[in-house]
mmCIF file of C-alpha atoms and ligand atoms in Angstrom:
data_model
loop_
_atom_site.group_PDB
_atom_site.id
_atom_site.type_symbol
_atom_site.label_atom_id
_atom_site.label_comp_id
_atom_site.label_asym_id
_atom_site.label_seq_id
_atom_site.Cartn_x
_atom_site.Cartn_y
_atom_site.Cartn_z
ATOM 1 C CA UNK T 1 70.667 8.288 -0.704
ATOM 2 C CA UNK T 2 70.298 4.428 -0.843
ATOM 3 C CA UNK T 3 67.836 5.339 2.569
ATOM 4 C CA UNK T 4 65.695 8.112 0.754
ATOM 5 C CA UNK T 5 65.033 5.805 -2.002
ATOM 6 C CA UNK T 6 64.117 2.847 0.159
ATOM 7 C CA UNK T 7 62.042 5.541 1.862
ATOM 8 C CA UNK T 8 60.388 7.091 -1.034
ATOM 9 C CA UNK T 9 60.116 3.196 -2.790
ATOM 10 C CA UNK T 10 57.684 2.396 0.395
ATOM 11 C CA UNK T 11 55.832 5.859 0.351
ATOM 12 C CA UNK T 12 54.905 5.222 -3.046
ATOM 13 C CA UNK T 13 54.174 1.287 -2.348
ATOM 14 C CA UNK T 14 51.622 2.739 0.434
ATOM 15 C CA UNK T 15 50.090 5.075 -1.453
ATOM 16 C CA UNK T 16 49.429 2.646 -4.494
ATOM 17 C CA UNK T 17 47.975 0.255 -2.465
ATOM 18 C CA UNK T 18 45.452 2.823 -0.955
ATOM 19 C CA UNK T 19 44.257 3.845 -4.401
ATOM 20 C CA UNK T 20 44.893 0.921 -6.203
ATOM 21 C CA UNK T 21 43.081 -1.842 -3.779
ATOM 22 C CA UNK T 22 41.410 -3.569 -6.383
ATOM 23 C CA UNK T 23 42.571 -4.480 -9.938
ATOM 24 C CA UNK T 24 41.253 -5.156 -13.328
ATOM 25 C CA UNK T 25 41.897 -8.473 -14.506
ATOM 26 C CA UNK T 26 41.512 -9.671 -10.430
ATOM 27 C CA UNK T 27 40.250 -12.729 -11.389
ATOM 28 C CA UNK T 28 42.575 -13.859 -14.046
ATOM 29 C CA UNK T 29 44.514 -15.945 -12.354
ATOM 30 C CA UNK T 30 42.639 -17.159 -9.384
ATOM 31 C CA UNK T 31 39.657 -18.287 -11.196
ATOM 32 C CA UNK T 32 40.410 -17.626 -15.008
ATOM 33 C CA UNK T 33 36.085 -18.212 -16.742
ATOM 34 C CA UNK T 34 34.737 -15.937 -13.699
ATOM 35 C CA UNK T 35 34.495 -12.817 -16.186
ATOM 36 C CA UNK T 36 32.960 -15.290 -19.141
ATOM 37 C CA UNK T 37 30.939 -16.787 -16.746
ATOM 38 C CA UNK T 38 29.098 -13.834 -15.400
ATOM 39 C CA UNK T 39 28.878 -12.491 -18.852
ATOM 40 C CA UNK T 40 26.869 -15.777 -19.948
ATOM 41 C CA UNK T 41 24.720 -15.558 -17.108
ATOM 42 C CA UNK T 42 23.663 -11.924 -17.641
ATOM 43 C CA UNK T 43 23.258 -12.632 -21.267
ATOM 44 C CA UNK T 44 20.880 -16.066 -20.602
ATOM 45 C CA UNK T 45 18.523 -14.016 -18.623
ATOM 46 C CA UNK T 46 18.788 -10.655 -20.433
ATOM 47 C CA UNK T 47 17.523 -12.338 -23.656
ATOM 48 C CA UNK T 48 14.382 -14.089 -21.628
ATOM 49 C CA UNK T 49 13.544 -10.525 -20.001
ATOM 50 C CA UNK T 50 15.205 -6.740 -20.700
ATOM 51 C CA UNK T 51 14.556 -5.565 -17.363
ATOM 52 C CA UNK T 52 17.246 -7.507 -15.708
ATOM 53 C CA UNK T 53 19.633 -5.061 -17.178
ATOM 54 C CA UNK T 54 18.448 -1.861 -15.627
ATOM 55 C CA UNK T 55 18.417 -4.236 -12.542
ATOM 56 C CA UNK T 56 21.436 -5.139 -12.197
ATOM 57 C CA UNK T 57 22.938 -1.444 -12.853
ATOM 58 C CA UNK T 58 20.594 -0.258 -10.637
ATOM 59 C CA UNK T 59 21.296 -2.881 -7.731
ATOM 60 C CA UNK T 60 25.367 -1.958 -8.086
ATOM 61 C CA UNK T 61 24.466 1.726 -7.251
ATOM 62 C CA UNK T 62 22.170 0.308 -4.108
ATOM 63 C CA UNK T 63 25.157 -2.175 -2.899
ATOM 64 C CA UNK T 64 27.671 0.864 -3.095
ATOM 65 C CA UNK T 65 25.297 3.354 -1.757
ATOM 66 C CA UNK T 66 24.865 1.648 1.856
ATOM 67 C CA UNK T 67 28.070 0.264 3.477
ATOM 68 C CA UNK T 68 30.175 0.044 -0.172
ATOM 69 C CA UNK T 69 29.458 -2.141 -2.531
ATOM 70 C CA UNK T 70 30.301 -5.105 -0.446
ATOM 71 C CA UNK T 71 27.536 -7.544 -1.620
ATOM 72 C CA UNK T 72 25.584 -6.733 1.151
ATOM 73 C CA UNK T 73 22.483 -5.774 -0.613
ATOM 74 C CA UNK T 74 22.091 -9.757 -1.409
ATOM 75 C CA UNK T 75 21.993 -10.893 2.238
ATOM 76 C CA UNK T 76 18.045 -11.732 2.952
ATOM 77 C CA UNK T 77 16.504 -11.028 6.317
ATOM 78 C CA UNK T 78 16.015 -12.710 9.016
ATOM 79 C CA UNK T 79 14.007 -13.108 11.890
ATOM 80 C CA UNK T 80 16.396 -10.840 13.878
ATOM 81 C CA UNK T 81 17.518 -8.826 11.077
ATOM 82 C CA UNK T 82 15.367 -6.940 8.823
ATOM 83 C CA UNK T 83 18.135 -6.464 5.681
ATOM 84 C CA UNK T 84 18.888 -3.480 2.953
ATOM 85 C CA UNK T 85 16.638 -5.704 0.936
ATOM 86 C CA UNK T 86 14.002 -4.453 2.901
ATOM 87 C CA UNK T 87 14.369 -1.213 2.813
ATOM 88 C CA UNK T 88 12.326 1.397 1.213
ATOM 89 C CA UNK T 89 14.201 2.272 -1.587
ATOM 90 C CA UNK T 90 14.360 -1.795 -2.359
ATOM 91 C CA UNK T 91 11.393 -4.002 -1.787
ATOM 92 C CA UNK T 92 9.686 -5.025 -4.874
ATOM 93 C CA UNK T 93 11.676 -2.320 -7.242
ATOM 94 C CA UNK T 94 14.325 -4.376 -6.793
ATOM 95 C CA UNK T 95 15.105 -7.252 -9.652
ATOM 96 C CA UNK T 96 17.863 -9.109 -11.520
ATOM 97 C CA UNK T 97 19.340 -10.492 -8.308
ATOM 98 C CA UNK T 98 18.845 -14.222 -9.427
ATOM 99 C CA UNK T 99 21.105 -13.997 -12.282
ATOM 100 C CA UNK T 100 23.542 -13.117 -9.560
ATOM 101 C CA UNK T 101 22.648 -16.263 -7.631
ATOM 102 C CA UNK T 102 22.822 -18.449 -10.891
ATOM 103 C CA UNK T 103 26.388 -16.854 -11.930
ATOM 104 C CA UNK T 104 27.608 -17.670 -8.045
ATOM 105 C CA UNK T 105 26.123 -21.451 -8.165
ATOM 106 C CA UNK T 106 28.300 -22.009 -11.057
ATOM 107 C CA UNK T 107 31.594 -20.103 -10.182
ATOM 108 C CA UNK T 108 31.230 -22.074 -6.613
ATOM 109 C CA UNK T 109 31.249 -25.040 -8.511
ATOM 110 C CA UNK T 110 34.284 -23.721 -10.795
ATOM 111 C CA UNK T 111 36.306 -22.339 -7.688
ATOM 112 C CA UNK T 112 34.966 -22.447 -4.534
ATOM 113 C CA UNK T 113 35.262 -19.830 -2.084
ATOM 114 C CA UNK T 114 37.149 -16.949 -4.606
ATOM 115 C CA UNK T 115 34.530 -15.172 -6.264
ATOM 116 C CA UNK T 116 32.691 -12.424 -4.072
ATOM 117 C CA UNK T 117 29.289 -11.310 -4.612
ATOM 118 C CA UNK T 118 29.920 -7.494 -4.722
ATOM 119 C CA UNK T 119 32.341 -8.459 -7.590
ATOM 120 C CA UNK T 120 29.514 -10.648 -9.599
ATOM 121 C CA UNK T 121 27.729 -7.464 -9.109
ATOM 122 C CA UNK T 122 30.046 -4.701 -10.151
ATOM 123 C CA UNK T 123 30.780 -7.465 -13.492
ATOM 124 C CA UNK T 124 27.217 -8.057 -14.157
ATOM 125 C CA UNK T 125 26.561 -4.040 -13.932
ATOM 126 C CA UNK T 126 28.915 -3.272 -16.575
ATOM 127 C CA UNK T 127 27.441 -6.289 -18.739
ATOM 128 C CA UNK T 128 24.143 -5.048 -18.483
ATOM 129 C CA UNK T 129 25.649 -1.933 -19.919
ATOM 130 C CA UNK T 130 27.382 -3.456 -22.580
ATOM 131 C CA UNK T 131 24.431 -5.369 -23.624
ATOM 132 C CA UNK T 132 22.328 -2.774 -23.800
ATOM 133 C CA UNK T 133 24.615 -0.603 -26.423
ATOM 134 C CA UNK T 134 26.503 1.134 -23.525
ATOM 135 C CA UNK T 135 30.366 1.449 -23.445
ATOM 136 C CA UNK T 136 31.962 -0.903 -20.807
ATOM 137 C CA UNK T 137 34.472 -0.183 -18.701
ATOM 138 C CA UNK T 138 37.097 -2.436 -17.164
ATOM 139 C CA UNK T 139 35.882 -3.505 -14.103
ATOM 140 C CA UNK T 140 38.122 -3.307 -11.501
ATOM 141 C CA UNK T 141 37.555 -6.540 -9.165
ATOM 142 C CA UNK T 142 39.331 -8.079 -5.658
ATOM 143 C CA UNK T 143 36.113 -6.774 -3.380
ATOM 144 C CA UNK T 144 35.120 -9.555 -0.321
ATOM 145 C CA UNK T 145 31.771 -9.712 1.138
ATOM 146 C CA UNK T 146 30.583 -7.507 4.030
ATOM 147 C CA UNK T 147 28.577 -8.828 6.651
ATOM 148 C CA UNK T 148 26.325 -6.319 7.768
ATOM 149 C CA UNK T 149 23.135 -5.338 6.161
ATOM 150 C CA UNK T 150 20.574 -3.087 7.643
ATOM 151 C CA UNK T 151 17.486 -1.962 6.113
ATOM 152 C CA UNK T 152 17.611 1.367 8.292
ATOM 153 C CA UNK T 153 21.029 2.138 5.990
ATOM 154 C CA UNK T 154 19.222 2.642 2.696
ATOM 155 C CA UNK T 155 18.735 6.009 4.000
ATOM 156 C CA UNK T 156 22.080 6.510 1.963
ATOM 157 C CA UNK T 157 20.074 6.159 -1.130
ATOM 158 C CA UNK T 158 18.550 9.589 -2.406
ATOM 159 C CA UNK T 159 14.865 9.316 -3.388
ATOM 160 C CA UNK T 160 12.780 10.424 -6.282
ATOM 161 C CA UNK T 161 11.214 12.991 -4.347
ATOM 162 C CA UNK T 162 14.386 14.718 -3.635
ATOM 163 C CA UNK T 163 15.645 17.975 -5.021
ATOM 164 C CA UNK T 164 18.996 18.861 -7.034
ATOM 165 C CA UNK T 165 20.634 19.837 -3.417
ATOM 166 C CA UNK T 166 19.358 17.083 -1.659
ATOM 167 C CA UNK T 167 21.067 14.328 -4.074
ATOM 168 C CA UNK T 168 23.931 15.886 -4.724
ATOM 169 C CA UNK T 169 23.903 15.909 -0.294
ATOM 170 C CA UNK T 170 23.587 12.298 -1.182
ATOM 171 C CA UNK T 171 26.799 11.905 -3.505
ATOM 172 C CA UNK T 172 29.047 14.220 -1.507
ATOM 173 C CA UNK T 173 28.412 11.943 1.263
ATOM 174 C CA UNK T 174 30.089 8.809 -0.582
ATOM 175 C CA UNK T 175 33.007 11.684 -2.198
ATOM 176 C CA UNK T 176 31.046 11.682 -5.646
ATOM 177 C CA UNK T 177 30.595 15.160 -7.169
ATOM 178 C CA UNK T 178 27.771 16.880 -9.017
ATOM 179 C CA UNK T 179 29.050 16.036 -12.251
ATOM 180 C CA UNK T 180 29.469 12.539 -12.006
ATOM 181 C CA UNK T 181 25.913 12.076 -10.081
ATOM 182 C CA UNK T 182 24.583 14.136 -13.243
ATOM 183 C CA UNK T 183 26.557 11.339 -15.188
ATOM 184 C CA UNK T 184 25.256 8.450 -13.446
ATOM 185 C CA UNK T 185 21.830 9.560 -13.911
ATOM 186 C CA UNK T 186 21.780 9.004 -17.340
ATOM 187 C CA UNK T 187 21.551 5.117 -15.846
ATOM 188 C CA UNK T 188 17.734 6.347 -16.187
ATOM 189 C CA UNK T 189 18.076 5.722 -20.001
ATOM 190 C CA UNK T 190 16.731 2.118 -19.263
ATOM 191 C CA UNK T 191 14.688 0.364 -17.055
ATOM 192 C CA UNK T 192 11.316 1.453 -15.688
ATOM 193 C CA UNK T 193 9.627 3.491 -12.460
ATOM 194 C CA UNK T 194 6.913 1.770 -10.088
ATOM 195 C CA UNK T 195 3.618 4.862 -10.365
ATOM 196 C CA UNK T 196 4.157 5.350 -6.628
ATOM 197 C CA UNK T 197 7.815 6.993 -7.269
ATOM 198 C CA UNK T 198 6.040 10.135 -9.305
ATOM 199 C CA UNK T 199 2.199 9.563 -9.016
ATOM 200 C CA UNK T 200 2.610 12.840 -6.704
ATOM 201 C CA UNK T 201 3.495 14.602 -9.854
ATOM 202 C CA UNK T 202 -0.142 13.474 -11.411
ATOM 203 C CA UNK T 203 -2.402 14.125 -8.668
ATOM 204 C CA UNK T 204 -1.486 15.207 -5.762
ATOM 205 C CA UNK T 205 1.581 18.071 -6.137
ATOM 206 C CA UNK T 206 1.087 21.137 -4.515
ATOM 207 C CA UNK T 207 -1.697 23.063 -3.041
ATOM 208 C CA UNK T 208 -1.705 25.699 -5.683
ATOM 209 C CA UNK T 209 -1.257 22.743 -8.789
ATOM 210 C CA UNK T 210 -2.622 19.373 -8.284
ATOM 211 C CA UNK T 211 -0.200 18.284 -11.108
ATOM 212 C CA UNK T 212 3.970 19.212 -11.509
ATOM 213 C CA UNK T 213 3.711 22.213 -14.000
ATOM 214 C CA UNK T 214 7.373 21.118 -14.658
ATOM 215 C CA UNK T 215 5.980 18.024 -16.471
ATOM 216 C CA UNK T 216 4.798 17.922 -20.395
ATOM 217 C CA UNK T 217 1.890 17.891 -20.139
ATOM 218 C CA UNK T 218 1.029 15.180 -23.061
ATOM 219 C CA UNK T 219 3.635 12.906 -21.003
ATOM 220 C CA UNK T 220 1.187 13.832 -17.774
ATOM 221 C CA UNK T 221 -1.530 12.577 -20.092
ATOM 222 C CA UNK T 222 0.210 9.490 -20.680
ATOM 223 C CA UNK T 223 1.133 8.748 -17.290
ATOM 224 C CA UNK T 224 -2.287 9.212 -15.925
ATOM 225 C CA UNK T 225 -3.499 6.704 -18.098
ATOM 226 C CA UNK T 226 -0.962 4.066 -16.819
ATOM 227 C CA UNK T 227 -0.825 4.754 -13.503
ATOM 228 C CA UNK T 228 -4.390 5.621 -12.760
ATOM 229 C CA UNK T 229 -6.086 6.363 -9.160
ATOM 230 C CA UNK T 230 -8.052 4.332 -7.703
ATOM 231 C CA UNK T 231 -11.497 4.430 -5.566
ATOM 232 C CA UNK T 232 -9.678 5.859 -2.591
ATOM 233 C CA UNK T 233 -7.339 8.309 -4.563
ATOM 234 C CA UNK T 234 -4.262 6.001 -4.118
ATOM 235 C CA UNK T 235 -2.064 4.014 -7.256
ATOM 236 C CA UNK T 236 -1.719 0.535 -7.448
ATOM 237 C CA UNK T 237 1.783 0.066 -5.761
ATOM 238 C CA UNK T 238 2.633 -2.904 -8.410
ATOM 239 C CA UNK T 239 2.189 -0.951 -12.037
ATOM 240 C CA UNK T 240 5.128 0.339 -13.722
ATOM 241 C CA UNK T 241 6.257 2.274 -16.877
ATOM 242 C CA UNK T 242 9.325 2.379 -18.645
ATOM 243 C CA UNK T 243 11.573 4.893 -18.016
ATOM 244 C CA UNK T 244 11.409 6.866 -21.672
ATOM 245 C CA UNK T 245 10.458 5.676 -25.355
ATOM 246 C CA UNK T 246 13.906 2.902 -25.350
ATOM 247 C CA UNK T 247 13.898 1.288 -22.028
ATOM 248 C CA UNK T 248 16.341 -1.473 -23.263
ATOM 249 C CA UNK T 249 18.487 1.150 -25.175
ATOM 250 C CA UNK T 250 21.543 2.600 -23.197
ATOM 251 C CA UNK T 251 22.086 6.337 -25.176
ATOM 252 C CA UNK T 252 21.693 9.579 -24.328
ATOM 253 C CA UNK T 253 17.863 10.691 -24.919
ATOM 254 C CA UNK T 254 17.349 10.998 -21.280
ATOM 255 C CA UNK T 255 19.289 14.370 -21.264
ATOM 256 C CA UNK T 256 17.410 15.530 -24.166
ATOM 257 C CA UNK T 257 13.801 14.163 -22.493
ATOM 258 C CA UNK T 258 14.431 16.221 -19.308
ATOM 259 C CA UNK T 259 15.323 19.504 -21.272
ATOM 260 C CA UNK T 260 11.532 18.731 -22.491
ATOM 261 C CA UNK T 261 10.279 17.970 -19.754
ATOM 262 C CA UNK T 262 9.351 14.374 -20.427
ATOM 263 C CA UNK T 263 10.976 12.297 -17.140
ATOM 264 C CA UNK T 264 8.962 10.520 -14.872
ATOM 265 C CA UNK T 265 10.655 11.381 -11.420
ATOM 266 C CA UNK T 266 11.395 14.392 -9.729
ATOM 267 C CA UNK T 267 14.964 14.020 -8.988
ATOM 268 C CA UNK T 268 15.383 13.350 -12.939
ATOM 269 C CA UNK T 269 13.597 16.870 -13.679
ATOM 270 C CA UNK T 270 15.803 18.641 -10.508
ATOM 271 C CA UNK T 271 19.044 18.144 -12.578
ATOM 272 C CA UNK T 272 18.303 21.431 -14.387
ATOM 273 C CA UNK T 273 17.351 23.245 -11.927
ATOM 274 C CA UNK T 274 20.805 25.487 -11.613
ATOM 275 C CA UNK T 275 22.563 26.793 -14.251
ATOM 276 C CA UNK T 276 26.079 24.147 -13.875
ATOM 277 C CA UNK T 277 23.998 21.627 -13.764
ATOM 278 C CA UNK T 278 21.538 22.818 -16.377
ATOM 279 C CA UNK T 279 24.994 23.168 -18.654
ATOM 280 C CA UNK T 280 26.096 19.801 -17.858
ATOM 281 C CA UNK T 281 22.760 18.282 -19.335
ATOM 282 C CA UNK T 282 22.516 20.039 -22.572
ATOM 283 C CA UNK T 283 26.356 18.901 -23.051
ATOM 284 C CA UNK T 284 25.366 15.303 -22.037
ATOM 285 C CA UNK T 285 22.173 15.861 -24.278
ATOM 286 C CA UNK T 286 24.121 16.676 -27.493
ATOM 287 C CA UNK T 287 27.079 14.801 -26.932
ATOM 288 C CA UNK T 288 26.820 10.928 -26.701
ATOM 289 C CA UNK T 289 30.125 9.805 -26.714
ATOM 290 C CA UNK T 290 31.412 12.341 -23.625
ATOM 291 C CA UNK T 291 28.200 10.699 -21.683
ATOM 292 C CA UNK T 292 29.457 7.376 -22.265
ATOM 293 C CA UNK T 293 33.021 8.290 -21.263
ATOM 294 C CA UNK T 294 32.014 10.267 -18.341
ATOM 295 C CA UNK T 295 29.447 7.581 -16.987
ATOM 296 C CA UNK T 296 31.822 5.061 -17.668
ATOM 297 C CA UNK T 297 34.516 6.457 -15.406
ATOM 298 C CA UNK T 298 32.141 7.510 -12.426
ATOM 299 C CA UNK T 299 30.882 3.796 -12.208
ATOM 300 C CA UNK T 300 34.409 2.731 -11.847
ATOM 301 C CA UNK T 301 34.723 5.264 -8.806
ATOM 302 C CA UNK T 302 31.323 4.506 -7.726
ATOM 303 C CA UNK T 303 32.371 0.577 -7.722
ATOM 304 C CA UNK T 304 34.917 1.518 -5.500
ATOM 305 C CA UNK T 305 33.401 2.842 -2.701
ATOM 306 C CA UNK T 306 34.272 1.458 0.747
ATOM 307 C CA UNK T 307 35.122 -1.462 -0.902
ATOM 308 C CA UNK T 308 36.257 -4.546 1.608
ATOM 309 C CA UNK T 309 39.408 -6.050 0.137
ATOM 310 C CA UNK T 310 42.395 -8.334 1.361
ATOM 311 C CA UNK T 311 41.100 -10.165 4.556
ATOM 312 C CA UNK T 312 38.402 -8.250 5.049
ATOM 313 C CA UNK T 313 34.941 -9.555 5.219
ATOM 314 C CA UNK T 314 34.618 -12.900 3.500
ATOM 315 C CA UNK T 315 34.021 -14.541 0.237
ATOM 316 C CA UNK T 316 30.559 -15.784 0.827
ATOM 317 C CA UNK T 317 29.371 -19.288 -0.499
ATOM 318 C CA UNK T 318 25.791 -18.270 -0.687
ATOM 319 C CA UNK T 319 24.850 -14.477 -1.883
ATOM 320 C CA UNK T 320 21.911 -14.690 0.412
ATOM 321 C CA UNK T 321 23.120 -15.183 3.772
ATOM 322 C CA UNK T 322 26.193 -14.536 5.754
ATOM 323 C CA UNK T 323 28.957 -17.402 5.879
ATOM 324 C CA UNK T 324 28.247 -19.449 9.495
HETATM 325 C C1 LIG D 401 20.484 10.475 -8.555
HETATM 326 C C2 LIG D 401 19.665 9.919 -7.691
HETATM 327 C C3 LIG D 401 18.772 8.775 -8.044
HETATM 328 C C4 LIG D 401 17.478 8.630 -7.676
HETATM 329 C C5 LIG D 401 16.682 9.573 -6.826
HETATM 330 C C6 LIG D 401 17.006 7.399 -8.264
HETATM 331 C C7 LIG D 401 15.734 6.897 -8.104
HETATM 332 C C8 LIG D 401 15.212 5.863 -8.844
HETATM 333 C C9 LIG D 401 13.853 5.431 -8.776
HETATM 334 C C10 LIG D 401 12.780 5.976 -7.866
HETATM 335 C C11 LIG D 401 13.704 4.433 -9.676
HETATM 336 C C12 LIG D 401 12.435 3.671 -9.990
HETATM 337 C C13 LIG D 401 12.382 2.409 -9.170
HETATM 338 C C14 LIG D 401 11.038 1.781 -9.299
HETATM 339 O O1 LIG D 401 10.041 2.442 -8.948
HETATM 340 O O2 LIG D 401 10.938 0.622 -9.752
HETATM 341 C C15 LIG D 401 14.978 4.225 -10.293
HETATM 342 C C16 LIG D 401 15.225 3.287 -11.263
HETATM 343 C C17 LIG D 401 16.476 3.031 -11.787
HETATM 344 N N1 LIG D 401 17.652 3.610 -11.382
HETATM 345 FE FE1 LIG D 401 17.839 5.244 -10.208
HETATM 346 N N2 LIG D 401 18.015 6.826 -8.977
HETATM 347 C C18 LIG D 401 19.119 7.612 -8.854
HETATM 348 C C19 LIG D 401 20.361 7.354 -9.376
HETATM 349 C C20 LIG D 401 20.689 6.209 -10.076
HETATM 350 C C21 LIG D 401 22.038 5.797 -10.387
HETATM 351 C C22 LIG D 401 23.307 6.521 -9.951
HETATM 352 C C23 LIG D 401 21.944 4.635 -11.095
HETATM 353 C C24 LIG D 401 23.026 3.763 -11.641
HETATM 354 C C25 LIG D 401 24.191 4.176 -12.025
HETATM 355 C C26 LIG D 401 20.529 4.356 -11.243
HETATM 356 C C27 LIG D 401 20.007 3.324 -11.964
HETATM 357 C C28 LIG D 401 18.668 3.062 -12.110
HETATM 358 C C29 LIG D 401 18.128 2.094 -13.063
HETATM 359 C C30 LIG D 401 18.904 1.319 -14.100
HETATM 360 C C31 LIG D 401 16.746 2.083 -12.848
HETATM 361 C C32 LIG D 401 15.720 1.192 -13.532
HETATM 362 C C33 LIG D 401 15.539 -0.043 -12.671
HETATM 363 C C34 LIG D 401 14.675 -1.134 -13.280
HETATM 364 O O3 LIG D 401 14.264 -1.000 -14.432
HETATM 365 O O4 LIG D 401 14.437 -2.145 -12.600
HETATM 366 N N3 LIG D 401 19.806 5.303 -10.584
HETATM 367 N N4 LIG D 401 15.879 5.096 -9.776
HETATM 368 C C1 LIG D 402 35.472 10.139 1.702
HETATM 369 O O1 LIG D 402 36.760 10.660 1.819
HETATM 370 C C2 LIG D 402 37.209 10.828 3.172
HETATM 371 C C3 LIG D 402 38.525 11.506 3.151
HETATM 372 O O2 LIG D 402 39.428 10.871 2.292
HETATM 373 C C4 LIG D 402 37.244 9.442 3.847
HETATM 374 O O3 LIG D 402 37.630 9.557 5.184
HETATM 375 C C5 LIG D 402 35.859 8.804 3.780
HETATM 376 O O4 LIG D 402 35.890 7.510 4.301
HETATM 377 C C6 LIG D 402 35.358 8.764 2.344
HETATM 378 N N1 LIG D 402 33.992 8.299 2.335
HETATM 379 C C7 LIG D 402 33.546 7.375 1.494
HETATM 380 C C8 LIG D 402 32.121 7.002 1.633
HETATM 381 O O5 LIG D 402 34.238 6.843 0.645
#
């Protein structure tokens, strides 16, 4: 008896660890401001510029995406490596990442060597949430620092061009369902699209329609105007527009803009496209608070892909580049 319970005590031990690798709170103890100071450093450079919240939401989903969200996103090239930095889906879309840099220079100075970068990142994700009117979530925290980071990997990431089937390929691949990848969208509320990631959708869409027919056409209107062609036909790869009418505003519109037909990207107009996941929008669309709860709980699972934890990888001192 004394045996089965010993047996079953370390069954269920196992199995907690396993699921429960990292913790909420993580940090509490080992370097007690870490939380506070994140949360200052996202709030110093959200109030100078808006966009650094979408950024940093957006650059959690791009660390998990390729290799977990180990941080590795952060690591720069080099002359032998060309990083996931560098990689198509990154580039110049890519911002925020300094206020990750500034929160690390001070919580290396607080506690040296205990704060990873993947978990500045999955803090500073849910801040940019908060600040923005979203509902937090607690963030669960203990992730170290991977090592690797190849451009070639942002394959991982689905693209704009890509249809309902295609991304939710995408999120089956990292164990995330339909649902929740419908959920996560809504991360589309804020922020804002380079022309190049739908200018397809103005000018050049199909033989038979030079523009998408499943774009509003007043929005088409708009769009033309802000992202026009130039001499040679092509869009100037640096002009952006915001995602929707409340690109600092976390709430649900988005679900109610692609039942009109007013997103910018493809893969933001696919999500209706079968009838589940047409139901699962109109719910979102008309109900704020399940949204909220919903996206709330697949960015914790999301945060927790692949994660590195224990002795894994390493804390690194510099976000940038890989610990000598
Ligand atoms: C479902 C598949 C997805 C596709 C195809 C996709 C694609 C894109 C594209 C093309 C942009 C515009 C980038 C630019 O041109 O500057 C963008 C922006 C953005 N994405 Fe996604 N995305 C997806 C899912 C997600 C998820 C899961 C999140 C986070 C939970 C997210 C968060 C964001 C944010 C916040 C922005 C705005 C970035 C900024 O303002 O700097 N996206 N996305
Ligand atoms: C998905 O789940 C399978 C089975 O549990 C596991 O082997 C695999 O590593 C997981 N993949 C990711 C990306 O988490």
């Amino acid at each position: 008896m004394a045996l089965l319970a010993a047996l079953l005590a370390t069954v269920l031990c196992l199995s907690s660890q396993i699921k429960a690798q990292l913790v909420v709170g993580f940090y509490n103890s080992r370097c007690p401001r870490a939380e506070s100071i994140i949360w200052e450093e996202v709030l110093k450079a959200f109030l100078k510029d808006k966009g650094i919240a979408p950024g940093l939401v957006r650059a959690h989903f791009h660390d998990c995406f390729v290799r977990g969200c180990d941080g590795s996103l952060f690591i720069d090239s080099t002359p032998t490596n060309v990083a996931e930095k560098d990689g198509p889906p990154n580039g110049i879309t890519l911002r925020g990442l300094e206020v990750v840099d500034n929160a690390k220079a001070r919580l290396e100075a607080e506690c040296k060597g205990v704060v990873s970068c993947a978990d500045i990142l999955a803090y500073a994700a849910s801040d940019s949430v908060v600040i923005t009117g979203g509902r937090g979530w607690g963030v669960p925290a203990g992730r170290r620092d991977g090592r690797i980071s190849r451009a070639a990997e942002t394959i991982d990431i689905p693209g704009p061009f890509q249809n309902l089937d295609q991304i939710t390929q995408a999120f089956a691949k990292k164990n995330m369902t339909q649902d929740e990848m419908i959920a996560l969208s809504g991360a589309h509320t804020i922020g804002r699209s380079h022309c190049t990631s739908f200018s397809n959708r103005l000018y050049d869409f199909s033989p038979a329609n030079s523009q998408d027919p499943s774009l509003d056409r007043f929005l088409a209107a708009l769009l033309k105007i802000q992202c026009p062609q130039g001499p040679q036909g092509d869009v100037d790869p640096n002009l952006v527009v915001p995602m929707n009418r409340s690109p600092a505003l976390f709430e649900n519109s988005y679900y109610r803009d692609i039942l009109a037909h007013r997103v910018v990207l493809t893969s933001d107009q696919t999500l209706i496209t079968s009838p589940e996941s047409l139901s699962e929008v109109r719910e979102y669309a008309f109900n704020e608070r399940e949204w909220q709860e919903d996206f709330a709980d697949a960015m914790v699972k999301m945060s927790q892909i692949e994660v590195l934890t224990g002795t894994a990888g390493e804390i690194r001192s510099n976000c940038r580049v890989i610990n000598p």
